Amino acid sequence: MSQGDMNTPLLAASDSDISEPPPIGCPGDPVIAILGSGDYSRSLAIRLLASGFRVVVGSRNPKRIAKGLFPDGVELWSQSEAVASSDRLVFAALYPEHYHSLVGLRDVLAGKVLVDVSNAISLNNAGPSNAERLAELFPQSRVVKGFNVISAWALQTGAQDGSRQVLICGDSSDSKAMVLQLARRMGFNPMDLGGLAASKDIEEAPLQLFPSWGGPIVATLLLFFFFYGYNFLKGVLMPYLAHGQNNFYKLPLETVNEALPSVALVTLALVYLPGLLAAILQLGRGTKYKRFPNWLDLWLCGRKQLGLLSFLCAGLHAVYSMCLTLRKAAGFRLLNAAFRQVKAGVENSWEEKPVLRSDLYLSCGILGFGILTLLAITSIPSVGNALNWREFTFVQSGLGYGALTFSIMHTLFFGWDFAFFPWSYPYYLPPAYLLALIVPCVVLVGRLLLVLPCLAFRLAKIRRGWESSLHCPPKTCQTETANRHPPQNFSDV
């Protein structure tokens, strides 16, 4: 193949040709070779064939491949024949430990684009990446890393997975452009991450387990253990040690249900607390061009995860609360209350104050949970992408503070005036809901203060690029002053 042929584009030049691929199996279709005959090779061949390419699979022993394993239209040849028949692009769909078996194809692969789809064996491995090792074995080929973050299942499911990202890197811009165009035609969303030096991060990406969820999950678990331990100490352990009262039956359900709403409320407050801290830092510094501390940056990046974990705890609290009436303990308590009422000769036990209290805190809880559900739904990328920036900000910020407000009201109506009675502080321990209200109330009060015109106007100016004189260079300040006060006549110029 001549150098002029190497410069010919693999795919059609216009976007309209990409949206309407040619019929499968046409003689003029580009030929793509896949080295390897495993599950990933089969899924890749199915997707390429459906995207309008001719596919040739190269195997060390083509006769060993079971009949019907690959769809009709895929040609099964030896590795050398497959590479020789390909136009420009070859997929290396085999494990890195078998790369040495391709050394005999070095001359046939010279000048062709070799796409490495392998993943790392483990995280933080020393030494070069698989793609870099492949580039060392085949210096005359142009190695591109890509498609390793797409599973075999995603390749077979079709166009509904078109929003999936394909991470691609390589040292040759022409080769990357070819693979990027190929990914688009296959229905994926490619992302260029630069040179082949980024291949190690791409190879380790599928091995990472919720990399952005570590901090939020740890914080939520710590909060749960704190509130669960606090309720256990106050309602189970201390009564047993002080009076021999056996309340251990509360541990599986009641104690858990007492901890979950506190965790949900505090976690929801932690979603909006870093935004307030960032606003305070900007107001104090008088500029937005100074970086936040690293801990605040990480906190700001984890707000979505904290919000979803708050939604999880609130949902579990709702389910646990509905199950409280199904317990044997609830039946026994109802019988005991009825027996005491009959014994006391009370014909009507209706009390207006508890009825109003229960209706108010249940209504606020339902409204808060409903808004929190809306926040969780809009955090889904496909839903969030359908909103413009103002709509997204209104939902996530405006309605988010609404959910926090209703949640605080739910807790206050639940506690009512219990906090003012001495019997609410057994063993000198305050109720758990009072502890859970500290951070949310601080966040809500801080937000109300930032709405004040004196602070809101200054903060808006800072976020639009204004800087105070402490951070503004003298020449810039003079220019801004001149712009604010233009000359009144020619003598002032």
Coordinates of C-alpha atoms in Angstrom, one line a residue:
M1 CA 0.0 0.0 0.0
S2 CA 1.5 3.4 -1.0
Q3 CA 1.9 6.4 1.1
G4 CA -0.8 8.2 -0.9
D5 CA -3.3 5.4 0.0
M6 CA -2.3 5.8 3.7
N7 CA -3.4 9.5 3.6
T8 CA -6.9 8.6 2.2
P9 CA -9.6 8.9 4.8
L10 CA -11.0 5.7 6.2
L11 CA -14.6 7.0 6.2
A12 CA -16.7 9.3 4.1
A13 CA -15.7 13.0 4.5
S14 CA -19.2 14.5 5.1
D15 CA -21.3 14.1 8.2
S16 CA -24.3 13.1 6.1
D17 CA -22.4 10.0 5.0
I18 CA -21.7 9.1 8.7
S19 CA -25.4 9.3 9.6
E20 CA -26.4 7.0 6.7
P21 CA -23.8 4.2 6.5
P22 CA -23.6 2.2 3.3
P23 CA -25.3 -1.3 3.1
I24 CA -23.5 -4.1 4.9
G25 CA -21.2 -6.1 2.8
C26 CA -20.7 -3.7 -0.1
P27 CA -17.4 -4.3 -1.9
G28 CA -16.5 -0.6 -1.4
D29 CA -16.8 -0.7 2.4
P30 CA -13.7 -0.1 4.4
V31 CA -12.2 -3.3 5.7
I32 CA -11.3 -3.5 9.3
A33 CA -9.3 -6.4 10.8
I34 CA -9.7 -7.7 14.4
L35 CA -6.9 -9.8 15.8
G36 CA -8.4 -12.3 18.3
S37 CA -11.5 -14.4 18.3
G38 CA -12.8 -14.0 21.9
D39 CA -16.0 -12.5 23.2
Y40 CA -14.9 -8.9 22.8
S41 CA -13.8 -9.6 19.2
R42 CA -17.2 -11.1 18.4
S43 CA -19.1 -8.1 20.0
L44 CA -16.8 -5.6 18.2
A45 CA -17.3 -7.4 14.9
I46 CA -21.1 -7.3 15.3
R47 CA -21.1 -3.5 16.0
L48 CA -18.7 -2.8 13.1
L49 CA -20.7 -4.9 10.7
A50 CA -23.9 -3.1 11.8
S51 CA -22.1 0.2 11.2
G52 CA -21.4 -0.6 7.6
F53 CA -17.9 -2.0 7.6
R54 CA -16.4 -5.1 6.2
V55 CA -14.9 -7.1 9.1
V56 CA -12.1 -9.7 8.9
V57 CA -11.2 -11.6 12.1
G58 CA -7.7 -13.0 12.4
S59 CA -7.1 -16.0 14.5
R60 CA -4.0 -18.2 15.1
N61 CA -6.2 -21.2 14.1
P62 CA -9.3 -20.1 12.2
K63 CA -10.5 -23.7 11.9
R64 CA -10.8 -24.0 15.6
I65 CA -13.5 -21.3 15.8
A66 CA -17.0 -22.8 16.2
K67 CA -19.4 -22.4 13.4
G68 CA -22.0 -19.7 14.1
L69 CA -19.9 -17.9 16.7
F70 CA -19.5 -14.9 14.4
P71 CA -22.4 -13.4 12.4
D72 CA -22.7 -13.9 8.7
G73 CA -20.6 -11.4 6.8
V74 CA -17.6 -11.7 9.1
E75 CA -14.7 -13.4 7.4
L76 CA -12.5 -15.7 9.5
W77 CA -8.9 -15.8 8.3
S78 CA -5.4 -16.2 9.7
Q79 CA -3.8 -13.3 11.5
S80 CA -1.5 -12.4 8.6
E81 CA -4.2 -12.7 6.0
A82 CA -6.6 -10.5 8.1
V83 CA -4.0 -7.8 8.6
A84 CA -3.0 -7.9 4.9
S85 CA -6.7 -7.5 3.8
S86 CA -7.4 -4.5 6.1
D87 CA -7.3 -1.1 4.6
R88 CA -5.7 0.9 7.4
L89 CA -7.1 -0.1 10.7
V90 CA -6.5 -3.2 12.9
F91 CA -7.9 -3.9 16.3
A92 CA -5.7 -5.9 18.8
A93 CA -8.5 -7.7 20.7
L94 CA -6.3 -10.1 22.7
Y95 CA -4.7 -10.1 26.2
P96 CA -1.5 -8.2 26.7
E97 CA 0.4 -11.4 27.6
H98 CA -0.2 -12.6 24.0
Y99 CA 1.2 -9.5 22.3
H100 CA 4.5 -11.3 21.6
S101 CA 2.7 -13.8 19.4
L102 CA 2.1 -10.9 16.9
V103 CA 5.8 -10.1 16.4
G104 CA 5.8 -12.1 13.2
L105 CA 3.3 -9.6 11.8
R106 CA 5.5 -6.6 12.3
D107 CA 6.2 -6.1 8.6
V108 CA 2.5 -6.6 7.6
L109 CA 1.4 -4.1 10.4
A110 CA 3.9 -1.5 9.3
G111 CA 2.2 1.8 8.6
K112 CA -1.2 0.7 9.8
V113 CA -3.2 2.0 12.8
L114 CA -3.2 -0.5 15.6
V115 CA -6.0 0.0 18.2
D116 CA -5.3 -1.5 21.6
V117 CA -8.5 -2.3 23.5
S118 CA -6.9 -4.0 26.5
N119 CA -7.4 -3.1 30.2
A120 CA -4.9 -3.0 33.0
I121 CA -4.6 -6.0 35.2
S122 CA -4.6 -4.0 38.4
L123 CA -4.4 -0.4 39.6
N124 CA -1.2 1.6 40.1
N125 CA 1.0 -0.8 38.2
A126 CA 4.6 0.3 37.7
G127 CA 6.0 0.4 34.2
P128 CA 4.6 1.2 30.8
S129 CA 1.0 0.7 29.9
N130 CA -0.2 -2.0 27.6
A131 CA -0.5 0.4 24.7
E132 CA 3.0 1.7 25.3
R133 CA 4.3 -1.9 25.3
L134 CA 2.5 -2.5 22.0
A135 CA 4.0 0.6 20.5
E136 CA 7.5 -0.6 21.5
L137 CA 6.8 -4.0 19.8
F138 CA 5.6 -2.3 16.6
P139 CA 7.5 0.9 16.2
Q140 CA 6.4 1.2 12.5
S141 CA 2.7 1.0 13.4
R142 CA 0.7 3.9 14.8
V143 CA -0.8 2.7 18.1
V144 CA -4.0 4.2 19.4
K145 CA -5.6 3.4 22.7
G146 CA -9.4 3.2 22.7
F147 CA -12.7 1.3 23.2
N148 CA -11.4 -0.5 26.4
V149 CA -14.0 1.4 28.5
I150 CA -16.8 -0.1 26.4
S151 CA -17.9 -3.6 27.5
A152 CA -18.8 -6.4 25.1
W153 CA -22.4 -6.1 26.1
A154 CA -22.5 -2.4 25.3
L155 CA -21.1 -3.1 21.9
Q156 CA -23.9 -5.5 21.1
T157 CA -26.8 -3.6 22.5
G158 CA -27.0 -1.1 19.6
A159 CA -27.7 2.5 19.0
Q160 CA -29.4 3.1 22.4
D161 CA -25.9 3.2 23.9
G162 CA -24.8 6.0 21.6
S163 CA -24.2 8.4 24.5
R164 CA -21.5 6.2 25.9
Q165 CA -18.1 7.8 25.9
V166 CA -15.1 6.2 24.3
L167 CA -11.7 7.5 25.7
I168 CA -9.0 7.7 23.0
C169 CA -5.4 8.7 23.0
G170 CA -2.4 8.4 20.7
D171 CA 0.7 10.1 19.5
S172 CA -0.5 10.4 15.8
S173 CA -3.2 13.0 15.3
D174 CA -4.2 11.5 11.9
S175 CA -4.6 8.1 13.4
K176 CA -6.6 9.4 16.4
A177 CA -8.8 11.4 14.0
M178 CA -9.5 8.1 12.1
V179 CA -10.5 6.3 15.3
L180 CA -12.6 9.2 16.6
Q181 CA -14.5 9.2 13.3
L182 CA -14.9 5.4 13.6
A183 CA -16.3 5.7 17.1
R184 CA -18.9 8.3 16.0
R185 CA -20.0 6.2 13.1
M186 CA -20.5 3.3 15.6
G187 CA -22.8 5.4 17.6
F188 CA -20.5 6.4 20.5
N189 CA -19.2 9.7 21.9
P190 CA -15.4 9.8 21.5
M191 CA -13.2 11.9 23.7
D192 CA -9.6 12.7 22.8
L193 CA -7.3 12.6 25.9
G194 CA -4.1 13.5 24.2
G195 CA -0.9 11.4 23.6
L196 CA -0.2 7.8 24.3
A197 CA 1.1 8.8 27.8
A198 CA -2.5 9.0 28.9
S199 CA -3.1 5.3 28.0
K200 CA -2.3 4.2 31.5
D201 CA -5.2 6.2 33.0
I202 CA -7.5 5.0 30.3
E203 CA -6.5 1.3 30.9
E204 CA -7.1 1.7 34.7
A205 CA -10.5 3.5 34.2
P206 CA -12.6 0.3 34.0
L207 CA -11.0 -1.1 37.2
Q208 CA -11.9 1.9 39.4
L209 CA -14.8 1.3 41.8
F210 CA -16.9 4.5 42.1
P211 CA -13.8 6.8 42.2
S212 CA -15.8 9.9 43.0
W213 CA -18.0 8.2 45.7
G214 CA -15.3 7.4 48.3
G215 CA -15.5 10.5 50.4
P216 CA -19.3 10.9 50.3
I217 CA -19.9 7.3 51.2
V218 CA -17.4 7.4 54.1
A219 CA -19.0 10.6 55.4
T220 CA -22.5 9.1 55.2
L221 CA -21.4 5.9 56.9
L222 CA -19.7 7.9 59.7
L223 CA -22.8 9.9 60.2
F224 CA -24.9 6.8 60.4
F225 CA -22.6 5.1 62.9
F226 CA -22.6 8.2 65.0
F227 CA -26.4 8.6 65.2
Y228 CA -27.0 4.9 65.4
G229 CA -24.5 4.6 68.3
Y230 CA -25.9 7.7 70.0
N231 CA -29.5 6.3 69.9
F232 CA -28.2 2.9 71.0
L233 CA -26.5 4.5 74.0
K234 CA -29.4 6.7 75.0
G235 CA -32.3 4.4 74.3
V236 CA -30.9 0.9 74.8
L237 CA -27.7 0.6 76.7
M238 CA -28.1 3.3 79.4
P239 CA -31.7 2.1 80.4
Y240 CA -30.3 -1.5 80.6
L241 CA -27.4 -0.5 82.8
A242 CA -29.3 1.9 85.0
H243 CA -32.7 0.1 85.4
G244 CA -32.3 -3.3 83.9
Q245 CA -34.8 -2.4 81.1
N246 CA -34.5 -4.6 78.1
N247 CA -34.9 -2.5 74.9
F248 CA -32.6 -4.5 72.6
Y249 CA -35.6 -5.4 70.4
K250 CA -35.3 -1.8 69.1
L251 CA -31.9 -2.4 67.4
P252 CA -33.0 -3.9 64.1
L253 CA -35.8 -1.4 63.2
E254 CA -36.5 1.4 65.6
T255 CA -32.9 2.4 66.2
V256 CA -32.1 2.2 62.5
N257 CA -35.1 4.3 61.7
E258 CA -34.1 6.9 64.3
A259 CA -30.7 7.2 62.7
L260 CA -31.7 7.4 59.0
P261 CA -33.6 10.7 59.0
S262 CA -30.8 12.4 61.0
V263 CA -28.3 11.1 58.4
A264 CA -30.5 12.2 55.5
L265 CA -31.0 15.7 56.9
V266 CA -27.3 16.3 57.8
T267 CA -26.1 14.9 54.4
L268 CA -28.5 17.2 52.5
A269 CA -27.1 20.1 54.5
L270 CA -23.6 19.0 53.5
V271 CA -24.6 19.4 49.9
Y272 CA -25.1 23.2 50.3
L273 CA -22.6 24.0 53.0
P274 CA -19.5 24.0 50.7
G275 CA -21.2 26.5 48.4
L276 CA -21.7 28.8 51.4
L277 CA -18.1 28.4 52.5
A278 CA -17.0 29.2 48.9
A279 CA -19.1 32.4 48.9
I280 CA -17.7 33.5 52.3
L281 CA -14.2 32.9 51.0
Q282 CA -14.9 35.0 47.8
L283 CA -16.5 37.8 49.9
G284 CA -13.5 37.8 52.3
R285 CA -10.9 37.8 49.6
G286 CA -12.7 40.2 47.3
T287 CA -11.8 38.1 44.2
K288 CA -12.8 34.9 42.5
Y289 CA -9.4 34.3 40.9
K290 CA -7.8 32.7 44.0
R291 CA -8.1 29.0 44.3
F292 CA -10.1 27.3 47.0
P293 CA -8.4 24.9 49.4
N294 CA -8.1 21.4 48.0
W295 CA -10.5 20.0 50.7
L296 CA -13.1 22.5 49.6
D297 CA -12.6 21.6 45.9
L298 CA -13.1 17.9 46.6
W299 CA -16.2 18.7 48.7
L300 CA -17.7 20.8 45.9
C301 CA -17.1 18.0 43.4
G302 CA -18.8 15.5 45.7
R303 CA -22.1 17.4 46.2
K304 CA -24.0 15.3 43.7
Q305 CA -23.0 12.0 45.4
L306 CA -23.9 13.5 48.8
G307 CA -27.3 14.5 47.5
L308 CA -28.0 11.0 46.1
L309 CA -27.0 9.4 49.4
S310 CA -29.3 11.8 51.2
F311 CA -32.1 10.7 48.9
L312 CA -31.2 7.0 49.7
C313 CA -31.4 7.5 53.4
A314 CA -34.7 9.5 53.2
G315 CA -36.2 6.8 51.0
L316 CA -35.1 4.1 53.5
H317 CA -36.6 6.1 56.3
A318 CA -39.9 6.3 54.5
V319 CA -40.0 2.6 54.0
Y320 CA -38.9 1.8 57.6
S321 CA -41.6 4.2 58.9
M322 CA -44.3 2.5 56.9
C323 CA -43.2 -0.9 58.3
L324 CA -43.3 0.2 61.9
T325 CA -47.1 -0.6 62.1
L326 CA -46.4 -4.1 60.8
R327 CA -44.3 -5.2 63.8
K328 CA -45.5 -7.3 66.7
A329 CA -44.4 -4.6 69.1
A330 CA -46.8 -2.1 67.5
G331 CA -49.7 -4.5 68.1
F332 CA -48.8 -5.1 71.7
R333 CA -48.4 -1.3 72.3
L334 CA -51.9 -0.7 70.8
L335 CA -53.5 -3.4 73.0
N336 CA -51.8 -2.0 76.1
A337 CA -52.9 1.6 75.3
A338 CA -56.5 0.3 74.8
F339 CA -56.4 -1.6 78.0
R340 CA -55.2 1.4 80.0
Q341 CA -57.9 3.5 78.4
V342 CA -60.6 1.1 79.3
K343 CA -59.2 0.7 82.8
A344 CA -59.2 4.5 83.3
G345 CA -62.8 4.8 82.0
V346 CA -61.8 7.1 79.1
E347 CA -64.4 6.9 76.3
N348 CA -62.8 9.4 73.9
S349 CA -59.0 9.6 73.6
W350 CA -58.9 12.2 70.8
E351 CA -56.3 14.9 71.4
E352 CA -56.1 17.8 69.0
K353 CA -52.5 18.8 69.6
P354 CA -50.9 15.4 68.8
V355 CA -53.2 15.0 65.7
L356 CA -52.2 18.4 64.4
R357 CA -48.5 17.7 65.1
S358 CA -48.5 14.4 63.3
D359 CA -50.3 15.8 60.3
L360 CA -47.9 18.8 60.0
Y361 CA -44.7 16.8 60.3
L362 CA -45.9 14.1 57.9
S363 CA -47.0 16.7 55.3
C364 CA -43.6 18.5 55.5
G365 CA -41.8 15.1 55.3
I366 CA -43.8 14.1 52.2
L367 CA -43.1 17.5 50.5
G368 CA -39.4 17.4 51.3
F369 CA -39.0 13.9 50.1
G370 CA -40.9 14.7 46.9
I371 CA -38.6 17.6 46.1
L372 CA -35.6 15.5 46.9
T373 CA -36.9 12.9 44.5
L374 CA -37.0 15.6 41.8
L375 CA -33.4 16.6 42.6
A376 CA -32.3 13.0 42.3
I377 CA -34.1 12.6 38.9
T378 CA -32.5 15.7 37.4
S379 CA -29.1 14.5 38.4
I380 CA -29.4 11.8 35.8
P381 CA -27.3 13.1 32.8
S382 CA -30.0 12.3 30.2
V383 CA -32.6 14.4 32.3
G384 CA -30.2 17.2 33.2
N385 CA -29.1 17.6 29.6
A386 CA -32.7 18.4 28.7
L387 CA -32.6 21.5 31.0
N388 CA -30.9 24.8 30.3
W389 CA -28.5 26.3 32.8
R390 CA -31.2 28.5 34.5
E391 CA -33.6 25.6 34.8
F392 CA -30.9 23.3 36.2
T393 CA -29.8 25.9 38.7
F394 CA -33.4 26.6 39.8
V395 CA -34.0 22.9 40.4
Q396 CA -30.7 22.0 42.1
S397 CA -30.3 25.2 44.1
G398 CA -33.7 26.8 44.5
L399 CA -35.7 23.6 45.0
G400 CA -32.8 22.1 46.9
Y401 CA -33.1 24.7 49.6
G402 CA -36.8 24.1 49.5
A403 CA -36.2 20.4 50.2
L404 CA -33.9 21.4 53.1
T405 CA -36.4 23.8 54.5
F406 CA -39.2 21.2 54.5
S407 CA -36.9 18.7 56.0
I408 CA -36.1 21.0 58.8
M409 CA -39.8 21.8 59.4
H410 CA -40.5 18.0 59.4
T411 CA -38.0 17.6 62.1
L412 CA -39.2 20.6 64.2
F413 CA -42.9 19.5 64.0
F414 CA -41.8 16.0 65.0
G415 CA -40.0 17.3 68.0
W416 CA -42.7 20.0 68.7
D417 CA -42.0 21.3 72.2
F418 CA -40.3 18.1 73.5
A419 CA -36.9 19.9 73.7
F420 CA -38.3 22.0 76.6
F421 CA -39.2 19.1 78.8
P422 CA -36.7 17.6 81.3
W423 CA -37.7 14.1 80.5
S424 CA -36.3 14.5 76.9
Y425 CA -32.8 14.6 78.4
P426 CA -32.4 11.3 80.1
Y427 CA -28.8 10.7 81.3
Y428 CA -28.2 14.4 80.3
L429 CA -28.2 13.4 76.6
P430 CA -30.2 15.7 74.3
P431 CA -32.6 14.2 71.6
A432 CA -30.9 13.1 68.5
Y433 CA -33.0 15.3 66.3
L434 CA -31.6 18.4 68.0
L435 CA -28.1 17.3 67.1
A436 CA -29.2 16.7 63.5
L437 CA -30.7 20.2 63.2
I438 CA -27.4 22.1 64.0
V439 CA -25.7 21.9 60.5
P440 CA -29.0 22.3 58.5
C441 CA -30.0 25.4 60.5
V442 CA -26.6 26.9 60.1
V443 CA -26.8 26.3 56.3
L444 CA -30.3 27.8 56.0
V445 CA -29.4 30.9 58.1
G446 CA -26.2 31.4 56.1
R447 CA -28.2 31.2 52.9
L448 CA -30.7 33.8 54.1
L449 CA -27.8 36.1 55.0
L450 CA -26.3 35.8 51.6
V451 CA -29.6 36.9 50.1
L452 CA -29.3 40.3 51.8
P453 CA -28.7 43.0 49.1
C454 CA -25.4 44.2 50.6
L455 CA -23.9 40.8 50.4
A456 CA -25.7 39.5 47.3
F457 CA -24.7 42.5 45.2
R458 CA -21.0 42.3 46.2
L459 CA -20.9 38.6 45.6
A460 CA -22.5 38.9 42.2
K461 CA -19.9 41.6 41.2
I462 CA -17.0 39.3 42.3
R463 CA -18.4 36.3 40.4
R464 CA -18.6 38.6 37.3
G465 CA -14.9 39.4 37.5
W466 CA -14.8 42.4 39.8
E467 CA -11.9 42.5 42.3
S468 CA -11.4 44.6 45.4
S469 CA -8.5 47.1 45.5
L470 CA -6.5 44.6 47.7
H471 CA -6.2 42.2 44.8
C472 CA -6.4 44.6 41.8
P473 CA -3.1 45.8 40.3
P474 CA -2.7 49.7 40.4
K475 CA -2.8 50.1 36.6
T476 CA -5.9 48.0 36.3
C477 CA -7.6 49.8 39.2
Q478 CA -6.9 53.1 37.5
T479 CA -8.3 51.9 34.3
E480 CA -11.5 50.6 35.9
T481 CA -11.8 53.9 37.8
A482 CA -11.5 55.8 34.5
N483 CA -14.1 53.5 32.9
R484 CA -16.5 54.1 35.8
H485 CA -16.0 57.9 35.7
P486 CA -15.6 59.0 32.1
P487 CA -14.3 62.6 31.3
Q488 CA -16.9 65.3 31.3
N489 CA -15.2 67.6 28.7
F490 CA -12.2 67.6 26.4
S491 CA -10.0 69.3 29.0
D492 CA -10.3 66.2 31.2
V493 CA -8.9 63.9 28.5

